[in-house]
Amino acid sequence: MIGIVVSRADSASAHIGEHLLDLGDWTEAHDDERPDAEGGGTYYRDGGFELREFEGLHIYLEDPTAVFSTEPDFVAIVSRHAGDTGPLLTAHFTGNFGPADYGGESGRFARACPNAQRAVVAALREHAPDGYEVDIEATHHGPTEMTIPSMFVELGSDESEWEDPEGARAVAHAVLDIEGVEPDADRQLVGFGGGHYAPRFERVLTETDWCVGHIAADWQLKAMGAPDENRDVLCRAFEASATDIALVDGDRDDLATVLDDMGYRVVSETWVRETVGVELDRVRDLEAALTSIERGLRFGAHVSAPDYDIVSLPDGLLGEAQGIDLDRSLEVVHDSTVAFQTTEGGARAVGRAAVTEGGYDRLVTELCDVLREKYDTVTRADGRVLAETSTFDPAAAHELGVPEGPKFGMLASGQAVEMDGTRITPADVSREQRMSFEL
């Protein structure tokens, strides 16, 4: 069940609440155990939702989850958003990395629901009226002491939007669209750094299979103070996000050092993107066996194979193939391996790889095919690949009296020419090139 909190002290929240009631097939119920101002009195149920209204401003509520007739899986608090951002629909989690200037407790966090946030952001994008942007925000304000996961879903950014029926209805639609969504994802991380609106973490949310829990923007990290002196705060942010992985935006070596010392994994956006669709146990195993993603590990087409062996790549053969057709050679390596090492930010394969049974032979065979784009013959025997070709020899052409010019070009392209009544063939001005690659 999803709990919905409406604050009558917030005009946008009340407006969204009206549209929620209009869109759903709600049944009225009555709670005589608590006052109307505290979520009691008349409340509403519709399938997997229960809507409660409060008189006070939601950011100062201590724990509104206790009022629901059944403990929700998570709570959506509908709210206004205030700022200089123009028409905006947004979602975020609540907490304070620093002082509690706007509700909640200092250095504490409500439990995040990263998978629900992903779902509501997608729904906001679907329902957003023309002219509205959709974004996520860094963690800020209260409440912080809620006992179950929660998030704010907001309509902004000033009075004209708070009163806009289309904007309010879009938020209401988005909340109702997330019925049945689990609060937590299979993989989620804590974000550090960047602005209050979080484009890097929004990219992670919308372009990968990772979700994002609490986010500490630059201004909140400044308010928190030195990371080493606030380990308890950092620990609570990870606990409230149900993860031990951090993505740090910007140059924050002091923070990264403290997080690493605390046992958290600090990753890059490249790491996040490269691990899409890969089981995290497999990521850990392959990083231990080969190298880290930050140092060039890339995953191949057989990354899910149950068994693999670590082998050295045929670097000579591979280097020649990459010099002939880099993109095709990388595709060959990817399609033949479980994972492989790279240099130049993943641009070139080199070093070692994890392969399944027969994978190494397939790799060599397909790299030989790449070599045939340049060489006349490519053969494999006795642990070596031999590549041979005939190439135009300008010195030989000069010796036979062929001047540089059109006839030079004809010979180089494989056509015979005549010089003073003598026929000169490409074979007369060619030399054999042989390359041998050890496997």
PDB file of N, CA and C in Angstrom, residues 40 43 68 103 106 117 129 134 137 146 165 178 191 208 211 232 240 244 249 257 279 310 315 326 338 359 409 416:
ATOM      1  N   GLY A  40      -6.361  12.489  11.158  1.00  0.00           N
ATOM      2  CA  GLY A  40      -7.539  11.715  11.528  1.00  0.00           C
ATOM      3  C   GLY A  40      -8.783  12.248  10.831  1.00  0.00           C
ATOM      4  N   TYR A  43     -10.708  10.149   5.950  1.00  0.00           N
ATOM      5  CA  TYR A  43      -9.592   9.850   5.059  1.00  0.00           C
ATOM      6  C   TYR A  43     -10.119   9.004   3.922  1.00  0.00           C
ATOM      7  N   PHE A  68      -1.639   5.916   9.251  1.00  0.00           N
ATOM      8  CA  PHE A  68      -2.312   5.097   8.238  1.00  0.00           C
ATOM      9  C   PHE A  68      -2.881   3.821   8.853  1.00  0.00           C
ATOM     10  N   GLY A 103      12.868  21.890   9.208  1.00  0.00           N
ATOM     11  CA  GLY A 103      12.218  20.678   9.665  1.00  0.00           C
ATOM     12  C   GLY A 103      13.150  19.496   9.807  1.00  0.00           C
ATOM     13  N   SER A 106      18.934  17.591  12.651  1.00  0.00           N
ATOM     14  CA  SER A 106      20.239  17.794  12.024  1.00  0.00           C
ATOM     15  C   SER A 106      20.956  16.456  11.843  1.00  0.00           C
ATOM     16  N   GLN A 117      11.094   6.494  -6.621  1.00  0.00           N
ATOM     17  CA  GLN A 117      11.445   7.782  -7.220  1.00  0.00           C
ATOM     18  C   GLN A 117      11.658   7.638  -8.721  1.00  0.00           C
ATOM     19  N   PRO A 129       2.646  18.743 -18.381  1.00  0.00           N
ATOM     20  CA  PRO A 129       2.057  19.626 -19.397  1.00  0.00           C
ATOM     21  C   PRO A 129       3.149  20.323 -20.199  1.00  0.00           C
ATOM     22  N   VAL A 134      10.993  18.372 -15.863  1.00  0.00           N
ATOM     23  CA  VAL A 134      10.960  17.352 -14.807  1.00  0.00           C
ATOM     24  C   VAL A 134      12.383  17.157 -14.305  1.00  0.00           C
ATOM     25  N   GLU A 137      15.837  16.530  -7.149  1.00  0.00           N
ATOM     26  CA  GLU A 137      16.569  17.470  -6.311  1.00  0.00           C
ATOM     27  C   GLU A 137      17.429  16.715  -5.298  1.00  0.00           C
ATOM     28  N   MET A 146      10.757   9.523   9.785  1.00  0.00           N
ATOM     29  CA  MET A 146       9.732   8.595   9.310  1.00  0.00           C
ATOM     30  C   MET A 146      10.254   7.159   9.367  1.00  0.00           C
ATOM     31  N   PRO A 165      -4.220  23.905 -12.758  1.00  0.00           N
ATOM     32  CA  PRO A 165      -4.883  22.595 -12.682  1.00  0.00           C
ATOM     33  C   PRO A 165      -4.167  21.517 -13.499  1.00  0.00           C
ATOM     34  N   ILE A 178       2.164   4.896  -9.844  1.00  0.00           N
ATOM     35  CA  ILE A 178       3.224   4.073  -9.249  1.00  0.00           C
ATOM     36  C   ILE A 178       2.661   3.003  -8.317  1.00  0.00           C
ATOM     37  N   GLY A 191      24.514   9.853  -3.690  1.00  0.00           N
ATOM     38  CA  GLY A 191      25.198  10.842  -4.504  1.00  0.00           C
ATOM     39  C   GLY A 191      25.799  11.951  -3.654  1.00  0.00           C
ATOM     40  N   THR A 208      20.401   4.616 -16.868  1.00  0.00           N
ATOM     41  CA  THR A 208      21.011   3.352 -16.456  1.00  0.00           C
ATOM     42  C   THR A 208      19.979   2.553 -15.658  1.00  0.00           C
ATOM     43  N   CYS A 211      19.459   3.210  -9.420  1.00  0.00           N
ATOM     44  CA  CYS A 211      18.638   4.230  -8.786  1.00  0.00           C
ATOM     45  C   CYS A 211      19.503   5.031  -7.808  1.00  0.00           C
ATOM     46  N   ASP A 232      29.341   9.856  11.285  1.00  0.00           N
ATOM     47  CA  ASP A 232      28.033   9.364  11.703  1.00  0.00           C
ATOM     48  C   ASP A 232      26.943   9.843  10.755  1.00  0.00           C
ATOM     49  N   ALA A 240      20.035   5.042   5.245  1.00  0.00           N
ATOM     50  CA  ALA A 240      18.709   5.481   4.795  1.00  0.00           C
ATOM     51  C   ALA A 240      18.516   5.259   3.305  1.00  0.00           C
ATOM     52  N   ASP A 244      25.781   0.607  -0.097  1.00  0.00           N
ATOM     53  CA  ASP A 244      27.136   0.910   0.362  1.00  0.00           C
ATOM     54  C   ASP A 244      27.972   1.470  -0.786  1.00  0.00           C
ATOM     55  N   ASP A 249      30.398  13.531  -7.350  1.00  0.00           N
ATOM     56  CA  ASP A 249      30.445  14.483  -8.457  1.00  0.00           C
ATOM     57  C   ASP A 249      31.465  15.570  -8.118  1.00  0.00           C
ATOM     58  N   THR A 257      38.220   9.734   0.333  1.00  0.00           N
ATOM     59  CA  THR A 257      39.132   9.020   1.232  1.00  0.00           C
ATOM     60  C   THR A 257      38.411   8.555   2.486  1.00  0.00           C
ATOM     61  N   GLU A 279      25.453  -8.470 -13.110  1.00  0.00           N
ATOM     62  CA  GLU A 279      25.286  -8.790 -11.706  1.00  0.00           C
ATOM     63  C   GLU A 279      26.476  -8.265 -10.902  1.00  0.00           C
ATOM     64  N   ILE A 310      40.927 -17.041 -17.340  1.00  0.00           N
ATOM     65  CA  ILE A 310      41.663 -15.808 -17.604  1.00  0.00           C
ATOM     66  C   ILE A 310      42.812 -16.131 -18.552  1.00  0.00           C
ATOM     67  N   ASP A 315      48.257  -9.879 -28.092  1.00  0.00           N
ATOM     68  CA  ASP A 315      48.400  -8.434 -28.259  1.00  0.00           C
ATOM     69  C   ASP A 315      48.980  -8.031 -29.611  1.00  0.00           C
ATOM     70  N   LEU A 326      39.671  -0.470 -36.061  1.00  0.00           N
ATOM     71  CA  LEU A 326      39.562  -0.428 -34.606  1.00  0.00           C
ATOM     72  C   LEU A 326      38.172  -0.833 -34.134  1.00  0.00           C
ATOM     73  N   VAL A 338      34.101 -12.730 -21.891  1.00  0.00           N
ATOM     74  CA  VAL A 338      33.297 -12.409 -20.710  1.00  0.00           C
ATOM     75  C   VAL A 338      33.605 -10.980 -20.270  1.00  0.00           C
ATOM     76  N   GLY A 359      36.319 -19.575 -26.489  1.00  0.00           N
ATOM     77  CA  GLY A 359      36.267 -18.142 -26.745  1.00  0.00           C
ATOM     78  C   GLY A 359      37.550 -17.594 -27.337  1.00  0.00           C
ATOM     79  N   GLY A 409      50.676   5.662 -60.169  1.00  0.00           N
ATOM     80  CA  GLY A 409      49.387   5.364 -59.557  1.00  0.00           C
ATOM     81  C   GLY A 409      48.749   4.115 -60.120  1.00  0.00           C
ATOM     82  N   ALA A 416      48.948  -2.849 -65.109  1.00  0.00           N
ATOM     83  CA  ALA A 416      50.208  -2.850 -65.834  1.00  0.00           C
ATOM     84  C   ALA A 416      50.340  -1.569 -66.671  1.00  0.00           C
TER      85      ALA A 416
END
